[in-house]
Coordinates of C-alpha atoms in Angstrom, one line a residue:
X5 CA 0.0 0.0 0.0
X6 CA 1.5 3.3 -1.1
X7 CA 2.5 5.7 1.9
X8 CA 3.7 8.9 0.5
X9 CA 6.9 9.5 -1.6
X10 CA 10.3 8.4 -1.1
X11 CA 12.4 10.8 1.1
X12 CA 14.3 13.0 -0.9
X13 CA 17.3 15.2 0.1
X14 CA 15.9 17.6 3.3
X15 CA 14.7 21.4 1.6
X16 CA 17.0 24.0 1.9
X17 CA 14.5 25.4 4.6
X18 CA 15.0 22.8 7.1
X19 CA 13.3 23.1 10.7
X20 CA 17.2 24.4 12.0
X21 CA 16.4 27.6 10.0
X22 CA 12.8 27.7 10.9
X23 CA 13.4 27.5 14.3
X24 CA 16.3 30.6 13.7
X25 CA 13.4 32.4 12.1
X26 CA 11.3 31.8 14.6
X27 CA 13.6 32.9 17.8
X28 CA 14.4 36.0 15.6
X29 CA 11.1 37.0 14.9
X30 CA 9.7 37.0 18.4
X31 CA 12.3 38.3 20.0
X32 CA 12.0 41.4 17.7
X33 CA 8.5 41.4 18.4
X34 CA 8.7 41.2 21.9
X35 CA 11.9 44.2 21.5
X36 CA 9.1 45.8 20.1
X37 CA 6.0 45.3 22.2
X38 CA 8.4 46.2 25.0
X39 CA 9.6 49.3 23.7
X40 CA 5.9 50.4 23.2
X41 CA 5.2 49.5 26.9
X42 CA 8.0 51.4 28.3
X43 CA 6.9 54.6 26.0
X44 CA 3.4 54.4 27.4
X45 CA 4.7 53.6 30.5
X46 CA 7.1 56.8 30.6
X47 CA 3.9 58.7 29.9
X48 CA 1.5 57.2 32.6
X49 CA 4.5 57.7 34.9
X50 CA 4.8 61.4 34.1
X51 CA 1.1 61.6 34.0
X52 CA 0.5 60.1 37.7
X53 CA 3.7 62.7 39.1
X54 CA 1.9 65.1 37.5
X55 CA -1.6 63.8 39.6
X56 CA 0.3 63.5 42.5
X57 CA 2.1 66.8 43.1
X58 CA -1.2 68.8 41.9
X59 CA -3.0 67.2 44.2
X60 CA -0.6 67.7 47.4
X61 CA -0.2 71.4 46.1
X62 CA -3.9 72.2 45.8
X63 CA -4.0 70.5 49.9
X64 CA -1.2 72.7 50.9
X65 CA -3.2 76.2 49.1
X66 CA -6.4 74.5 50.8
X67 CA -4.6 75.0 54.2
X68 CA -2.8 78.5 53.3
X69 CA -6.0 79.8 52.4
X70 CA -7.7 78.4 55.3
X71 CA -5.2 80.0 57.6
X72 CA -5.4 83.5 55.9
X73 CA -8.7 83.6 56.2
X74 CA -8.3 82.4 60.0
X75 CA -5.7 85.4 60.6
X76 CA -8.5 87.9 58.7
X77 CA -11.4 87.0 61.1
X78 CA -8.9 87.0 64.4
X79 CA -8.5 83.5 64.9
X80 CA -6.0 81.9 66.2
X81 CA -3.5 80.3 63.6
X82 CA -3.4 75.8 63.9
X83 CA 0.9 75.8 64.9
X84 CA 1.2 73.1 62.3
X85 CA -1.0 72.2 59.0
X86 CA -2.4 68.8 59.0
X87 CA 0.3 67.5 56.8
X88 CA 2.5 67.4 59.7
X89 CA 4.7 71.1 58.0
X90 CA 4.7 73.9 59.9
X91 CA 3.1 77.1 58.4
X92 CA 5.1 80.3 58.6
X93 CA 4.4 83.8 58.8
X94 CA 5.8 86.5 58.1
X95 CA 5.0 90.0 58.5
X96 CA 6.6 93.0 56.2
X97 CA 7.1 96.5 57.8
X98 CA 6.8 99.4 55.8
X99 CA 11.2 99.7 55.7
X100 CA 10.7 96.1 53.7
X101 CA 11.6 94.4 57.1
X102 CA 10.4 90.9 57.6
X103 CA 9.5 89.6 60.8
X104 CA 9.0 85.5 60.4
X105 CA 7.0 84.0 62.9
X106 CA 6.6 80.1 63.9
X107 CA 2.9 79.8 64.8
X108 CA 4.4 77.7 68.1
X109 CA 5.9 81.1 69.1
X110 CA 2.5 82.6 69.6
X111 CA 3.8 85.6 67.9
X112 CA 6.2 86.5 70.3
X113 CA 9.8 87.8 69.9
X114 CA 9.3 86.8 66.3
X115 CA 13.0 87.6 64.7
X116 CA 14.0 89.5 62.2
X117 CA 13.9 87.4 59.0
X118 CA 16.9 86.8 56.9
X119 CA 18.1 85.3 53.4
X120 CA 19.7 83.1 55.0
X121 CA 17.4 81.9 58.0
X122 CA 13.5 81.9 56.5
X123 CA 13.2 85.0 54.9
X124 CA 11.4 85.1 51.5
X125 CA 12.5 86.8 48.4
X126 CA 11.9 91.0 48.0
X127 CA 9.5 89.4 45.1
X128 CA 6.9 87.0 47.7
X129 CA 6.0 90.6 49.4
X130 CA 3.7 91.5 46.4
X131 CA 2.3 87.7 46.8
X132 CA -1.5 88.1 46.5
X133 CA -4.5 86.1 47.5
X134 CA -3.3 83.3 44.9
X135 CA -1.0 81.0 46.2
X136 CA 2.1 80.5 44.2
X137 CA 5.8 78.8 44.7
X138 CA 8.6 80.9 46.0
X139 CA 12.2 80.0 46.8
X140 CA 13.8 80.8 50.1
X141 CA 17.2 79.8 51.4
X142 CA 15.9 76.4 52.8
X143 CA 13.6 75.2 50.1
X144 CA 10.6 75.8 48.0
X145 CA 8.1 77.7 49.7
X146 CA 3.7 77.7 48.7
X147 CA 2.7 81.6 50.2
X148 CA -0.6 83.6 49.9
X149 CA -0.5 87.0 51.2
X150 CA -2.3 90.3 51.8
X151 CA -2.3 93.8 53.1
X152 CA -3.3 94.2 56.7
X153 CA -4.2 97.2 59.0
X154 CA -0.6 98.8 60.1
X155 CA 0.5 97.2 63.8
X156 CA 3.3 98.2 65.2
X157 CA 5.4 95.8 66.9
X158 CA 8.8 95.7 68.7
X159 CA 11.5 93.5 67.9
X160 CA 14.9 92.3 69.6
X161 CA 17.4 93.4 66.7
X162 CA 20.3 93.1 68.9
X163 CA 22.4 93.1 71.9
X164 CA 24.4 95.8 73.9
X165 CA 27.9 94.5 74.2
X166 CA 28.6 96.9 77.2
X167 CA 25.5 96.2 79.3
X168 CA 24.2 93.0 77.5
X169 CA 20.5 93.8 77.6
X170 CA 18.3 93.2 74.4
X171 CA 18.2 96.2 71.9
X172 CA 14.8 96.8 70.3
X173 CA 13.5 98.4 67.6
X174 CA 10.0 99.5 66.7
X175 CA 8.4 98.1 63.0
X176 CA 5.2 99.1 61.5
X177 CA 4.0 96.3 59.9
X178 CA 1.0 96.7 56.7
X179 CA 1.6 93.0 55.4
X180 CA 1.3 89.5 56.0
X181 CA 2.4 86.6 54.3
X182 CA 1.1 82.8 55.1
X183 CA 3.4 80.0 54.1
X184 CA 4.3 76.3 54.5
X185 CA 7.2 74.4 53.3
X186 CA 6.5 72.1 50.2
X187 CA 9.0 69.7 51.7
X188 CA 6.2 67.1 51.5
X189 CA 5.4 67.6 48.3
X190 CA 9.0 66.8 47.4
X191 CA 9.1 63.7 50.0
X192 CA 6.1 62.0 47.7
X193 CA 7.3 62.9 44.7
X194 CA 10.5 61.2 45.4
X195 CA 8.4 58.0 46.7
X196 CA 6.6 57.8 43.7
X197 CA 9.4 58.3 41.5
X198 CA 11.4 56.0 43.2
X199 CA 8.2 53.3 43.1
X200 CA 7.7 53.7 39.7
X201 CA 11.6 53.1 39.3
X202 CA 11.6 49.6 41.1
X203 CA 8.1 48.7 39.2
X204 CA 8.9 49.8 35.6
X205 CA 12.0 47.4 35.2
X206 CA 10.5 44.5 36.6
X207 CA 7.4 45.4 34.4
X208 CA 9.2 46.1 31.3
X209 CA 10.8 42.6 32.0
X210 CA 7.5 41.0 32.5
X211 CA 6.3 42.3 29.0
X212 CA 9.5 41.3 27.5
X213 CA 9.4 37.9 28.3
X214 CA 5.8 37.5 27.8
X215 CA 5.7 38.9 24.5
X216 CA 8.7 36.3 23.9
X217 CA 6.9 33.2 24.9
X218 CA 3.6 34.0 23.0
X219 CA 5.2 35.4 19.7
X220 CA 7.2 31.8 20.0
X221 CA 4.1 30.1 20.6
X222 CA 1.9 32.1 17.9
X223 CA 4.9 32.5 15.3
X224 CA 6.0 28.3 15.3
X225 CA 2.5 27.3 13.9
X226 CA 2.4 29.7 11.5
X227 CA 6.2 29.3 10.2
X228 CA 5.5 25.9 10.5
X229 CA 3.3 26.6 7.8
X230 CA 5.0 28.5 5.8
X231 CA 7.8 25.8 5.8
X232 CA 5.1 23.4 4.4
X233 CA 4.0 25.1 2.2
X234 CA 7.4 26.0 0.9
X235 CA 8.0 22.0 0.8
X236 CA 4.5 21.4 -0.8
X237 CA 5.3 23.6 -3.7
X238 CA 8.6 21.9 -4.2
X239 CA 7.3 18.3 -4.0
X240 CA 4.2 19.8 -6.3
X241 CA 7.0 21.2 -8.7
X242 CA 9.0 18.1 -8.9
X243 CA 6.1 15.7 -9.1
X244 CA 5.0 17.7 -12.1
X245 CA 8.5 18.4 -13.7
X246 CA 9.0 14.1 -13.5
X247 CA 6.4 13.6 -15.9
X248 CA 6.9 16.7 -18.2
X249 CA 10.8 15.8 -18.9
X250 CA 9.5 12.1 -19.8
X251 CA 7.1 13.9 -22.3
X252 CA 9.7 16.2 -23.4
X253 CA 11.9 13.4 -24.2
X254 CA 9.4 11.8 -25.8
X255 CA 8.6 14.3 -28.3
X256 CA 12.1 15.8 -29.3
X257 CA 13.3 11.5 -30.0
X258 CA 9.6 11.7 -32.3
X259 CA 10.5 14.9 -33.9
X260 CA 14.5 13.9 -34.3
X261 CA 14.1 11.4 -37.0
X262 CA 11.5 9.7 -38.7
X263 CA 10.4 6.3 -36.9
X264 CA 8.2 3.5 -37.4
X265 CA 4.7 3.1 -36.2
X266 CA 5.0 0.5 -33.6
X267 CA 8.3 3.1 -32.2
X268 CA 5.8 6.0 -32.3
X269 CA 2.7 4.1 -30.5
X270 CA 4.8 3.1 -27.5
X271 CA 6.1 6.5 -27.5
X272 CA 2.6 7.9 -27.4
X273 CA 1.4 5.3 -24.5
X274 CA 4.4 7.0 -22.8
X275 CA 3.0 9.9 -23.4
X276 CA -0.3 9.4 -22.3
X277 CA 0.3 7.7 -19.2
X278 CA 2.6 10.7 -18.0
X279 CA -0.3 13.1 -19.1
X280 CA -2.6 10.7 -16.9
X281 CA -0.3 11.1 -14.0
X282 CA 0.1 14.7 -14.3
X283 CA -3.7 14.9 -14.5
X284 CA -4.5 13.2 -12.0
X285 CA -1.5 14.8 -9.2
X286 CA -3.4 18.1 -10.7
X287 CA -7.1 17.0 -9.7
X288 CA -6.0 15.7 -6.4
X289 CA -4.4 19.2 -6.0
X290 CA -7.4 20.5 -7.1
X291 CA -9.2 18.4 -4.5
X292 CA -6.9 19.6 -1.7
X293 CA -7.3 22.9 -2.5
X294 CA -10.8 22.9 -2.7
X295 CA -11.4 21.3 0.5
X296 CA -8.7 23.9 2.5
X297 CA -11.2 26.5 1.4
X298 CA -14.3 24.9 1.9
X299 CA -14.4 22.8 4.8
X300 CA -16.1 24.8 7.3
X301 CA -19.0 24.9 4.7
X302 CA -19.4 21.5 3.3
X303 CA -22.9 20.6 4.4
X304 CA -23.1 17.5 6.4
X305 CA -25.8 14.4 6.2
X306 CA -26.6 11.5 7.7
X307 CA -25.0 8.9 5.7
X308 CA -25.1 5.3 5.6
X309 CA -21.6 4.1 5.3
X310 CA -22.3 0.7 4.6
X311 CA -23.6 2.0 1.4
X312 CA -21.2 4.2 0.2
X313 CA -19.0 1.2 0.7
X314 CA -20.7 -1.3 -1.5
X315 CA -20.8 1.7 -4.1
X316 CA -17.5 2.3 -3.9
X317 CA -16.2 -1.5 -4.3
X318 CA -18.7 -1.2 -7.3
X319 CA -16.9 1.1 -8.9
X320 CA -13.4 -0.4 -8.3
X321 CA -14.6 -3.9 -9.6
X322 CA -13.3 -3.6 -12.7
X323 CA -9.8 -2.3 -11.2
X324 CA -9.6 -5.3 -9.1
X325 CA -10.7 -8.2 -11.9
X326 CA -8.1 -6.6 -14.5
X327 CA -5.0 -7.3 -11.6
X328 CA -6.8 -10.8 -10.4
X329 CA -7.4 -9.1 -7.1
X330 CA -10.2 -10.6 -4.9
X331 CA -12.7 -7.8 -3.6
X332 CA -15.4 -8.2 -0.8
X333 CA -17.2 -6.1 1.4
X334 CA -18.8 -6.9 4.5
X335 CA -21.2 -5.0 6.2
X336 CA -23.5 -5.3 9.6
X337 CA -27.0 -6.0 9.3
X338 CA -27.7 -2.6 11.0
X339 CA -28.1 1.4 10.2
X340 CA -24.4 2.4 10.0
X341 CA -25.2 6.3 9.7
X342 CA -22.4 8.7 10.1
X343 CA -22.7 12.6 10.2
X344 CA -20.6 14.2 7.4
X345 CA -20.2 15.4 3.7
X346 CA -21.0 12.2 1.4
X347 CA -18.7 13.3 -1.3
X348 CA -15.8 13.2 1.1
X349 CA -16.5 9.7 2.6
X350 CA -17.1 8.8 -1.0
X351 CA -13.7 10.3 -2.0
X352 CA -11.6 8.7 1.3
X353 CA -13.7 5.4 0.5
X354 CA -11.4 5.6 -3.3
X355 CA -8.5 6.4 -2.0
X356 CA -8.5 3.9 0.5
X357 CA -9.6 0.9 -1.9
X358 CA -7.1 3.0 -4.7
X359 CA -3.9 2.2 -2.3
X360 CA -5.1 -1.4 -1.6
X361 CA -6.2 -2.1 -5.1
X362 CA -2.6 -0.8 -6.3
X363 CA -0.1 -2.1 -3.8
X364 CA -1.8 -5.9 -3.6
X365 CA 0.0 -8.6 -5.9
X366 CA -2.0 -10.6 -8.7
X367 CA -3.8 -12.9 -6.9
X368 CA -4.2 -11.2 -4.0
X369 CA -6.9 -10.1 -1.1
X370 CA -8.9 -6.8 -0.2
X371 CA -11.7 -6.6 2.2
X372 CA -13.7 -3.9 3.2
X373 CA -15.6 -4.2 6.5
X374 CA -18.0 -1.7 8.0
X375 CA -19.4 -2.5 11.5
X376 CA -20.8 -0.8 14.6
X377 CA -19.1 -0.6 17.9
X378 CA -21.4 0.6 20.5
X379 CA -21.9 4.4 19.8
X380 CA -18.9 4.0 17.3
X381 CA -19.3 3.2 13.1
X382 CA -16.1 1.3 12.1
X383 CA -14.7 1.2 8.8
X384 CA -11.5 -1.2 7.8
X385 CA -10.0 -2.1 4.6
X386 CA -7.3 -4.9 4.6
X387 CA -5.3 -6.3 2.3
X388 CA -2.8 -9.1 1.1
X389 CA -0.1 -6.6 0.3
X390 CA 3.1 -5.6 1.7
X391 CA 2.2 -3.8 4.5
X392 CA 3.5 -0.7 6.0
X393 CA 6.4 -0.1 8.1
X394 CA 5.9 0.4 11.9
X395 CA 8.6 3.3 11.3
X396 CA 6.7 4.8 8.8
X397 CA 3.0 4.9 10.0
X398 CA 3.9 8.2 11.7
X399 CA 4.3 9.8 8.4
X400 CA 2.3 7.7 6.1
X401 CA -0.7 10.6 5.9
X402 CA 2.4 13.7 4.9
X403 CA 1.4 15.1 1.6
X404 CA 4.3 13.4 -1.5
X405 CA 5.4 10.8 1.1
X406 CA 6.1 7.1 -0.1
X407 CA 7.9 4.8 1.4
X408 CA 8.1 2.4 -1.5
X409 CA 9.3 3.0 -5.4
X410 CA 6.2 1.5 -7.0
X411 CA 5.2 3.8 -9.6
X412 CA 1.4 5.4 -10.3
X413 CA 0.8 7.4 -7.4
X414 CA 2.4 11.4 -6.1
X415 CA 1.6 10.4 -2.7
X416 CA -1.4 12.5 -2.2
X417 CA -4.2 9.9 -1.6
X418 CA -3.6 9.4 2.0
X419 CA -3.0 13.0 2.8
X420 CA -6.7 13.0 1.5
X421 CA -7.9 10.5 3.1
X422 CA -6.7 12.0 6.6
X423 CA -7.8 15.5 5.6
X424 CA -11.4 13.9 5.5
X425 CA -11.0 11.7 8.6
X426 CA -9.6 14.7 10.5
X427 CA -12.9 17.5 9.2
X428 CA -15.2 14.7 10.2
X429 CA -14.2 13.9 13.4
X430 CA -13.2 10.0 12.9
X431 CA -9.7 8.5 13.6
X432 CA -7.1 6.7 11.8
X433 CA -6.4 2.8 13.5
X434 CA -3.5 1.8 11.5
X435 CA -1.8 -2.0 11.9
X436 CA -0.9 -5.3 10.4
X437 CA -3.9 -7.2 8.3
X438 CA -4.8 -11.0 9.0
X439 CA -4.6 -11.1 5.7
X440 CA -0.8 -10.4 6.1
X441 CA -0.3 -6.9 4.6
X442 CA -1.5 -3.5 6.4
X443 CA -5.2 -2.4 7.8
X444 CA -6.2 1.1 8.0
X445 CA -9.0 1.6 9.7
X446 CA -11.5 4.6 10.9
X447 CA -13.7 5.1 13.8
X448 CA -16.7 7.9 13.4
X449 CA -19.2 9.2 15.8
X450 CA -22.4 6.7 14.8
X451 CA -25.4 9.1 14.5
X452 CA -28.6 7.9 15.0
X453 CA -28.0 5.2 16.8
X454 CA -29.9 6.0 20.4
X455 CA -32.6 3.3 19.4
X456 CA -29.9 0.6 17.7
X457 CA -27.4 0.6 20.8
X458 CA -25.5 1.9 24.0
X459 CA -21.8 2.9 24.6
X460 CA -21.7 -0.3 26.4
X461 CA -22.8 -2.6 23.8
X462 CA -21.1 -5.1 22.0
X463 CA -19.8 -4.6 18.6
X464 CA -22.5 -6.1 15.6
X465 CA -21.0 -9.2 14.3
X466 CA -20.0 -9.2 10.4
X467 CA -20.6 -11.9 8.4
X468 CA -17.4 -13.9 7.8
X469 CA -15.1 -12.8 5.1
X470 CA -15.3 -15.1 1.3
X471 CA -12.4 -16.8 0.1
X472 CA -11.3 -16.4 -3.3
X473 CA -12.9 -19.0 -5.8
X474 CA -9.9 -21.4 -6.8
X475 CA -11.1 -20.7 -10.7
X476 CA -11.5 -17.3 -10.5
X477 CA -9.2 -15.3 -8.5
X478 CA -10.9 -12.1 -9.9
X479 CA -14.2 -12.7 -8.2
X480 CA -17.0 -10.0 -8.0
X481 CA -17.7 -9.1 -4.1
X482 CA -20.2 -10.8 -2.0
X483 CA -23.8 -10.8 -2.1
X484 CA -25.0 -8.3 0.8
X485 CA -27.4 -7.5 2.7
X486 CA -27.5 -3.4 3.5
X487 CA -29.8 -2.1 5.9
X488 CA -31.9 1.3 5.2
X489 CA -31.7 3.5 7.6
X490 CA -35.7 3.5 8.1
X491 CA -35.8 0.7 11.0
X492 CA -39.6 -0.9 9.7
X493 CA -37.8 -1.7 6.8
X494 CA -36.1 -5.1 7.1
X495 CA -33.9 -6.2 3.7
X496 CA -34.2 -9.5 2.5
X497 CA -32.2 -12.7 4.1
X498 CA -30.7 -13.6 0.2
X499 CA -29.8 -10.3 -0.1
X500 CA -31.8 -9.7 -3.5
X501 CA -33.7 -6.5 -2.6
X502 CA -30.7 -4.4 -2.1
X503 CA -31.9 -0.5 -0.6
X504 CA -31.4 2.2 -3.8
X505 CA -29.2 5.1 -2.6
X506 CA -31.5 7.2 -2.8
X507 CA -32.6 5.9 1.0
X508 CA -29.5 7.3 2.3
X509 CA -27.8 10.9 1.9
X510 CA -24.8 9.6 -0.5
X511 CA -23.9 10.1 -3.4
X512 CA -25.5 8.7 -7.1
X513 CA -24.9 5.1 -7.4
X514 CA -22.8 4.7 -10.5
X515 CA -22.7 1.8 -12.7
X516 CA -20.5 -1.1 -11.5
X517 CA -19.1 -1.5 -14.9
X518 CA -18.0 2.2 -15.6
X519 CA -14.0 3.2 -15.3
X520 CA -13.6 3.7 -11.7
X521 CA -12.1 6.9 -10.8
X522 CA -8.5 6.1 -8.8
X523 CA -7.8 8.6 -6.0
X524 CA -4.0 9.2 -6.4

């Protein structure tokens, strides 16, 4: 039975460089994703600092206001904001004195402010009912001020060095000025920029290697693809190219020199057994093709499988008497419905009995049997052939594979067939035949069957398979005894009312005698 093409020398895109490809491409993906992270991140970073220090400046203008307002009516100013930073005031005398009192000193012996203690720039001393930033000597300052009703007030400014009591000095004062340190302000801004200085790394790293592992995982399949594709085309190309150098020959030795008619008939059979082999490699791409496109819309029937099998060992009678091949079917005498597209069981049906048909030596054995397992419809088709390889079952169903020389097929049929089996949700048993060559089998779903059986029931017996008639290896198949699907309807015991297709959602029963139509 064929199993693919030969294995040729490994394509120059082997899955070394896919893998290369593979590593490269994700990790420049995942360069980029994380490049796009960090620039967004950069910008909710400076967006949240921004947040954050409008938000601890509009508390600290919440409490200078509060506090001027407090001073206006005659209250008593709170000696520290609720932020835990002192407020300061100071008071400007009409000789641009400041006076800078601690709200702990309860306004008494207030000092003389300085540059370089807490005074405030000649600039804060117009600072109106709007808060705004200053600098002083020991840091950024938010102040608020306004004009007051003169005081006048006496201040230490110094001390006698002959008697050592205080000097004083009388100020009028017309201004004050509230303040409080933005110290805090700082302090969470350099929390938050140190937070988002520990988190960004680690987060950056996070969508670095995430971005890796899922533009590996996303980016294998799909190069996977592309490598067989790649290969496809390059099988496809030297399938084709075989046959088309054989014609070629052909031709230019016809049109070198004049030859004689027997010379020119076997190089036309040449000929046309090339142009049937590149025909029918192009139908079965075709085929392929079609179905890639189409098989989430092929519209699916209940189908009686024992019936599709009859018709297709019909249609390959005529295959198996010209190689002295002896072809039975055996079917259960119950419904064998199965939910799928009849043209594609009809088409994995051909290239099942193609393969066994092809591969079985003159005089040998195929037998088709379709039973019911439970809730399960089994089809198996064995043969007298050679078998397949253990070591190449694995690979038997790759598209151009064959593991023997035998010529007539590309090795398409059984990438078919398990494009079918796969879209209609059976599976492939594969193994040695009794009949000493190989036995592929597939398991379906069986529809319809909640009146015929139960999960736990035991599998419907088949009738027992004919042996060849010593006079006529060639024989037709079997008599048989289909069922309908219908359940009143009970076939005869001899088999002679057989059900018309018609009963069953398959294809049109062809004659028996017509050229059966090989699956490549």
């Amino acid at each position: 039975m064929s199993t693919g093409r030969a294995a040729r020398g490994s394509h120059a895109t082997g899955p070394p460089d896919a893998l290369h490809r593979v590593r490269v491409a994700s990790t420049r993906v995942a360069l980029i994703s994380t490049a796009i992270v960090a620039a967004v991140y950069l910008v909710i970073a400076m967006v949240v600092m921004l947040i954050v220090t409008s938000r601890e400046t509009t508390e600290v203008d919440t409490q200078l206001t509060q506090a001027l307002t407090n001073s206006l009516a005659g209250g008593t100013p709170q000696p520290d904001s609720s932020s835990g930073t002192p407020l300061w005031y100071w008071f400007v005398a009409t000789d641009g004195s400041q006076i800078a009192c601690d709200p702990q000193s309860q306004f008494e012996q207030c000092p003389i402010a300085s540059l370089a203690n807490q005074g405030l720039p000649a600039s804060a001393e117009s600072v109106g009912a709007s808060p705004r930033t200053v600098s002083a000597a020991s840091g950024d300052f938010r102040v608020i001020g306004t004009d007051i009703t003169p005081i006048t007030y006496d201040a230490q400014v110094g001390t006698d060095p002959a008697t050592g009591l205080p000097i004083g000095e009388q100020f009028t004062l017309v201004r004050m000025i509230i303040g409080q340190s933005l110290s805090g302000v700082t302090s969470a801004e350099g929390n938050l920029i140190l937070a988002e200085a520990i988190v960004g790394p680690i987060l950056l790293l996070a969508v670095f290697l995430g971005a890796l592992t899922i533009g590996r995982r996303v980016a294998a399949p799909i190069e996977e693809a592309r490598v067989r594709q790649m290969e496809f085309t390059a099988d496809a190309s030297h399938e084709l190219r075989t046959p088309l150098s054989v014609i070629e020959a052909q031709t230019s030795l016809a049109l070198a020199e004049p030859r004689d008619a027997a010379w020119y008939r076997a190089a036309f059979q040449r000929v046309q057994g090339e142009s049937g082999r590149i025909r029918r490699l192009v139908e079965d791409l075709l085929w392929l093709a079609r179905f890639d496109t189409t098989r989430d819309r092929a519209p699916a029937e209940h189908v009686d499988l024992a019936i599709l099998a009859e018709m297709a060992a019909d249609r390959f009678t005529a295959v198996a008497e010209a190689k002295g091949v002896h072809l039975s079917v055996r079917t259960a005498p119950v419904p064998l419905v199965v939910h799928a597209p009849p043209e594609w069981l009809d088409r994995l049906l051909g290239v099942l009995l193609d393969n066994a048909c092809k591969y079985v030596p003159e005089g040998g054995t195929v037998d088709v049997a379709v039973w019911a397992d439970g809730n399960r419809v089994r089809l198996a088709v064995d043969d007298s052939g050679p078998g397949i390889p253990a070591a190449e079952r694995s690979r038997i169903f790759d598209r151009f594979r064959r593991a023997t020389d035998q010529p007539g097929g590309a090795g398409l049929g059984l990438a078919i067939a398990n494009s079918v089996v796969s879209a209609t949700g059976g599976r492939w048993t594969i193994g040695d035949s009794p009949l000493g060559g190989a036995s592929l089998g597939v398991v379906w779903p069986r529809s319809l069957s909640g009146a015929h059986g139960s999960a736990g029931a035991a599998p419907e017996p088949l009738p027992p398979a004919a042996a060849p008639a010593a006079a006529a290896p060639a024989a037709t198949p079997q008599p048989l005894t289909p069922p309908t699907i219908a359940p009143a309807s009970t076939p005869p015991a001899d088999g002679s009312a057989r059900p018309s297709p018609a009963t069953v959602a398959g294809p049109p029963r062809r004659d028996p005698t017509s050229d059966p139509q090989p699956a490549g």
